[in-house]
Short mmCIF file of C-alpha atoms in Angstrom, two decimals:
data_model
loop_
_atom_site.label_atom_id
_atom_site.label_comp_id
_atom_site.label_asym_id
_atom_site.label_seq_id
_atom_site.Cartn_x
_atom_site.Cartn_y
_atom_site.Cartn_z
CA MET A 1 79.29 -149.07 -44.77
CA TYR A 2 82.66 -148.76 -45.52
CA THR A 3 82.55 -146.30 -42.30
CA ALA A 4 80.97 -148.87 -40.69
CA GLY A 5 83.46 -151.65 -40.98
CA ARG A 6 86.30 -149.22 -40.09
CA SER A 7 83.97 -148.44 -36.95
CA LEU A 8 84.01 -151.55 -36.04
CA GLY A 9 87.59 -152.47 -37.24
CA ARG A 10 88.82 -149.42 -35.21
CA LEU A 11 86.21 -150.76 -31.71
CA LEU A 12 87.87 -154.71 -32.45
CA THR A 13 91.27 -152.73 -32.03
CA SER A 14 89.93 -150.67 -28.88
CA SER A 15 88.83 -153.45 -27.36
CA ALA A 16 92.31 -155.49 -27.32
CA ARG A 17 94.47 -152.89 -26.90
CA LEU A 18 92.25 -152.89 -23.35
CA GLU A 19 92.58 -156.39 -22.60
CA GLU A 20 96.08 -156.65 -23.23
CA CYS A 21 96.90 -155.01 -20.36
CA ASP A 22 95.70 -157.37 -18.05
CA LEU A 23 98.56 -159.90 -19.68
CA PRO A 24 101.39 -160.66 -17.67
CA ASN A 25 104.78 -159.71 -18.25
CA GLY A 26 107.14 -162.37 -19.72
CA SER A 27 105.36 -165.08 -22.02
CA PHE A 28 101.75 -164.54 -22.33
CA THR A 29 98.59 -165.72 -24.16
CA ALA A 30 97.59 -163.77 -27.88
CA ARG A 31 93.91 -164.51 -28.32
CA ASN A 32 90.69 -163.23 -29.86
CA THR A 33 89.19 -160.22 -27.95
CA ARG A 34 85.62 -160.99 -25.65
CA LEU A 35 84.37 -158.30 -28.33
CA TYR A 36 85.31 -160.46 -31.26
CA LYS A 37 83.59 -163.53 -29.82
CA ILE A 38 80.12 -161.14 -28.40
CA LEU A 39 80.32 -159.83 -31.86
CA LEU A 40 80.88 -163.17 -34.20
CA THR A 41 77.39 -165.01 -30.77
CA ILE A 42 75.31 -161.48 -31.98
CA ALA A 43 75.36 -162.36 -36.02
CA PHE A 44 74.39 -165.55 -35.44
CA VAL A 45 71.05 -165.01 -33.17
CA LEU A 46 70.51 -162.25 -35.30
CA SER A 47 70.75 -164.20 -38.35
CA LEU A 48 69.17 -167.30 -37.61
CA VAL A 49 65.88 -165.28 -35.89
CA LEU A 50 65.62 -163.07 -38.63
CA GLY A 51 66.02 -166.42 -40.89
CA ILE A 52 63.68 -167.89 -38.93
CA VAL A 53 60.96 -164.83 -39.54
CA PHE A 54 61.88 -165.08 -43.06
CA LEU A 55 60.44 -168.35 -43.73
CA TYR A 56 56.73 -167.31 -41.70
CA ILE A 57 56.93 -164.51 -44.66
CA GLU A 58 55.55 -165.07 -47.57
CA MET A 59 57.25 -164.45 -51.16
CA LYS A 60 60.59 -164.28 -48.26
CA LYS A 61 61.75 -167.68 -48.91
CA ILE A 62 65.61 -166.48 -50.34
CA VAL A 63 65.32 -163.84 -47.77
CA ALA A 64 65.26 -166.86 -44.83
CA PHE A 65 67.61 -168.77 -47.15
CA MET A 66 69.79 -166.02 -47.05
CA LEU A 67 70.15 -165.66 -42.93
CA PHE A 68 70.32 -169.51 -42.82
CA ILE A 69 73.88 -169.90 -44.97
CA ILE A 70 75.03 -166.57 -43.19
CA SER A 71 73.89 -167.98 -39.78
CA ALA A 72 75.74 -171.56 -40.80
CA GLY A 73 79.44 -169.90 -41.48
CA THR A 74 78.91 -167.90 -38.48
CA LEU A 75 78.39 -171.79 -36.79
CA LEU A 76 80.82 -173.24 -38.00
CA VAL A 77 83.70 -170.37 -37.41
CA TYR A 78 82.72 -170.48 -34.17
CA PRO A 79 85.30 -173.09 -32.20
CA THR A 80 87.68 -172.09 -34.70
CA ILE A 81 87.91 -167.54 -32.94
CA VAL A 82 86.56 -169.59 -29.78
CA SER A 83 90.05 -171.54 -29.50
CA TYR A 84 92.29 -169.19 -30.69
CA LYS A 85 95.36 -169.18 -29.03
CA CYS A 86 98.38 -168.02 -29.51
CA HIS A 87 101.08 -168.72 -26.25
CA VAL A 88 104.11 -166.78 -26.89
CA THR A 89 107.37 -166.62 -25.16
CA LYS A 90 110.88 -165.89 -25.96
CA ILE A 91 112.03 -169.50 -26.97
CA SER A 92 108.17 -169.74 -29.09
CA LEU A 93 105.18 -169.33 -30.28
CA THR A 94 102.60 -172.41 -29.94
CA GLU A 95 99.29 -171.26 -31.93
CA GLU A 96 95.97 -174.09 -30.96
CA TYR A 97 92.98 -173.44 -32.44
CA TYR A 98 89.76 -175.65 -33.49
CA VAL A 99 88.81 -176.04 -36.83
CA LEU A 100 85.43 -178.12 -36.36
CA PHE A 101 85.93 -180.87 -34.06
CA VAL A 102 89.63 -181.17 -34.86
CA LYS A 103 92.67 -179.34 -32.59
CA LEU A 104 95.50 -177.54 -34.77
CA LYS A 105 98.85 -176.36 -32.84
CA LYS A 106 101.70 -175.33 -34.67
CA GLU A 107 104.85 -174.47 -32.52
CA ILE A 108 107.39 -171.51 -34.39
CA MET A 109 110.91 -171.38 -32.78
CA TRP A 110 112.21 -167.22 -32.97
CA SER A 111 114.83 -168.58 -33.72
CA ASP A 112 113.55 -170.04 -37.38
CA VAL A 113 112.02 -166.42 -38.40
CA LYS A 114 114.21 -164.72 -40.62
CA TYR A 115 111.94 -162.01 -41.84
CA LYS A 116 109.08 -159.22 -40.92
CA TRP A 117 106.46 -157.49 -42.53
CA ILE A 118 104.97 -155.02 -40.43
CA VAL A 119 102.28 -153.39 -42.01
CA THR A 120 101.32 -149.68 -40.66
CA ALA A 121 98.14 -148.28 -40.60
CA LYS A 122 97.50 -144.86 -42.21
CA ARG A 123 95.84 -142.68 -40.47
CA GLU A 124 97.36 -143.81 -36.99
CA ASN A 125 100.64 -144.50 -37.57
CA SER A 126 100.83 -147.58 -35.75
CA ALA A 127 101.14 -150.61 -36.45
CA SER A 128 98.35 -152.50 -37.90
CA HIS A 129 99.70 -156.90 -39.24
CA ILE A 130 102.49 -158.15 -38.94
CA VAL A 131 103.84 -160.89 -41.11
CA LEU A 132 106.16 -163.40 -39.61
CA TYR A 133 108.77 -165.57 -42.85
CA GLY A 134 111.11 -168.36 -42.00
CA GLU A 135 114.10 -168.51 -44.24
CA ASN A 136 112.52 -169.93 -47.95
CA ARG A 137 110.06 -166.07 -47.35
CA LYS A 138 107.32 -168.83 -46.81
CA ARG A 139 105.11 -167.06 -44.28
CA LEU A 140 104.81 -168.90 -40.37
CA ILE A 141 101.89 -167.21 -39.04
CA SER A 142 100.58 -163.03 -39.00
CA PHE A 143 98.73 -160.73 -36.75
CA SER A 144 96.53 -158.62 -37.31
CA ASP A 145 95.79 -155.59 -34.02
CA ASP A 146 92.85 -156.72 -33.36
CA THR A 147 94.14 -159.60 -31.50
CA VAL A 148 95.19 -159.48 -27.71
CA GLY A 149 99.34 -159.20 -27.07
CA PHE A 150 99.49 -157.96 -30.86
CA THR A 151 101.84 -154.93 -29.97
CA ARG A 152 103.54 -156.85 -27.59
CA ILE A 153 104.10 -159.43 -30.28
CA VAL A 154 105.85 -156.87 -32.52
CA LYS A 155 107.93 -155.01 -29.96
CA MET A 156 109.16 -159.20 -29.56
CA ALA A 157 109.45 -159.46 -33.46
CA LYS A 158 111.55 -155.75 -33.05
CA SER A 159 113.27 -157.06 -30.63
CA GLN A 160 114.86 -159.68 -31.97
CA LYS A 161 115.94 -158.34 -34.67
CA ILE A 162 114.77 -160.06 -37.54
CA ALA A 163 115.07 -158.49 -41.11
CA ASN A 164 112.13 -156.64 -42.65
CA ILE A 165 110.96 -158.29 -45.74
CA LYS A 166 111.45 -156.73 -49.70
#
């Protein structure tokens, strides 16, 4: 199972890197990969269908109930995953997404970012996660390598001469 999760992570990362080639020069919009959205849809449909199947099998009602909980959880996070966008310019990062039916928007100026923490993957020796912090070392925003536009965000953070957090 651990290997399957790692393989899925690599697949999402490579999908994000491929989609990143289509981003325009200059300002761009970071987002979740299409593959991530497709896999989430498949997980929802599969857990729902299997839940219905197990509902009609005797003595398997608890399995059906657990599958319905998984499909409900997937349905609850679906709007957030599908709607997530972060508009990145040389001046700011503007994050937008829905939590259920409530739209959340957060703007972070690059000038407000004082520290960065870049986590590198041990095997690939490349960045796998970046966290940007404000002056009081409060986390402002973070990105993982399965986000389309991740490598460009890392490059922008490095070019802004932001100090590494200790």
